[in-house]
Amino acid sequence: MDFGLVLQTDPPASQVISLMKRAERNGFRYGWTFDSAVLWQEPFVIYSQILANTQRLHVGPMVTNPGTRTWEVTASTFATLNDMYGNRTVCGIGRGDSAMRVAGRAPNTLARLGDAIEVIRDLAEGREASVDGNPVRIPWIKDGKLPVWMAAYGPKALALAGQKADGFILQLADPYLTEWMVKAVRQAAVEAGRDPSAITICVAAPAYVSEDLAHARDQCRWFGGMVGNHVADLVSRYGEHSSMVPDELTEYVKSRQGYDYSHHGRTGNPSADFVPDEIVDRFCLLGPPEAHIEKLRALQALGVDQFALYNMHDAREATIDVYGSEIIPMFR
């Protein structure tokens, strides 16, 4: 199992770079960041410095979207980083939550997302693609490689990931829901004539190593609020107790009262007050190292190839270090 570190690009950028260097030293193979240009600093500028200051780390957004940048710009940016530092980038992509909504736009449609996955990958790997009906090819790209991993929760999005993406990003670490969603992605891949085992499965969630569960939960409760944005969209689309979406995912958002993006992804987010302890325990990895190892082994048995650790809390350095010394070695 691979391990990734997920950060927000809060200033100063030097701190983001330092944490990514620390992650590589501790055995992490991927460095991810949020991508929301209004809320945080521009990640692609910072990626260049992360790549320059590491040797093996692969970097990318968790996640970008097809609406805030034109697709040829996204592809060219990834290809430029790959040309400078070797093929060490990965494009995590989704419909767009904070990046779109903070700017007053609705998330992208799945149809647009599906087209973007193919166009961005083709362009970044040097192939011709149709952009707004026009044939486009970036002529200077040689031997480019860009895996595109898609974030998804709902049935139609899971199907799209199975049909088109190189990887599937699931932003929660509940084994029951992971099994259900991985199965849906793989089934869609089979129906599309693809090899389901070729799709990389990445589970992303906060991790907090501590015997003090109450404090750990409070440091990670924000994550249930963030996931709740997507879950609320699913309830709006499919209704409550729909056979299309498990109750285990949707039940907890009944008491949700809206969301303030100024606290997005941050400890102490008041918009996450509705999230019960049970959801924090299910969606995150909490407790002593043994508890993390046990849950990671359960996820690995379900076909998870990478655990990406959201590291937005008050023990960022300590979490990276204890994963490097006590947890990651158990999965080499």
C-alpha angles and dihedrals in degrees: 000000000000123000129216134188120222121201139168113239094241115161133292094060088197089071092053089051092047093052091049090051089050090050093053091050088054096052103266111144100191133052116197133179138188115257113214112129097200097047100042143014121288106278100203091062089052093046089065090059094043090054092046091053098045134056107206108013117121113213138198147130125288084223141352122170139214095250111059096055132030111254097242090053091051092048094046092049093054091044091051092052090048092050091051099043108016125265094314102132133096126190114225108190140175142157092284127253117179095014092058102032096048088056091050096256131122119243115270121267119255090243090058091045092052092051091047093053091058097040096047092047094046094048094045090051093050100259128129117258137176113254113186088338095310125111110242132180128173101226101198097059114110124179092348120173126190121168110202116210119190128213115219145159110166127073097254093046092047089052091051091051090053092047100047118005129092090215141016121226116202112188100208134056104220107134095212093052092041091056092048094048098042089052090052092050093048093046090053090050091053092049089051091053094251130132104255092202090061091067111093113227116214123183114196124192142132118277125198121179111209144114088228100086095176091058092042091053092050090051092052104033090100088073093066088053092051093048088046090068090064093039091053088054089053093050089049091051102040103021129231120312092011118171086225096065127037117248087225087072102039108033097082097060094068091098094043111128103191132288138263111210093198086080096039113150094357133127111253094027104170090207088068096060090107092061110104125218090251092063093047090052093047098044099040139046111246139163135040121342092267091061091052092049092049093052093043090053089052090051092046089054088056091057101267110158099185138025111205111199118216103216105191104128142081097284104054100138094040092051093051091048097048091047088052095048104035113014113032092051088061090063101045 
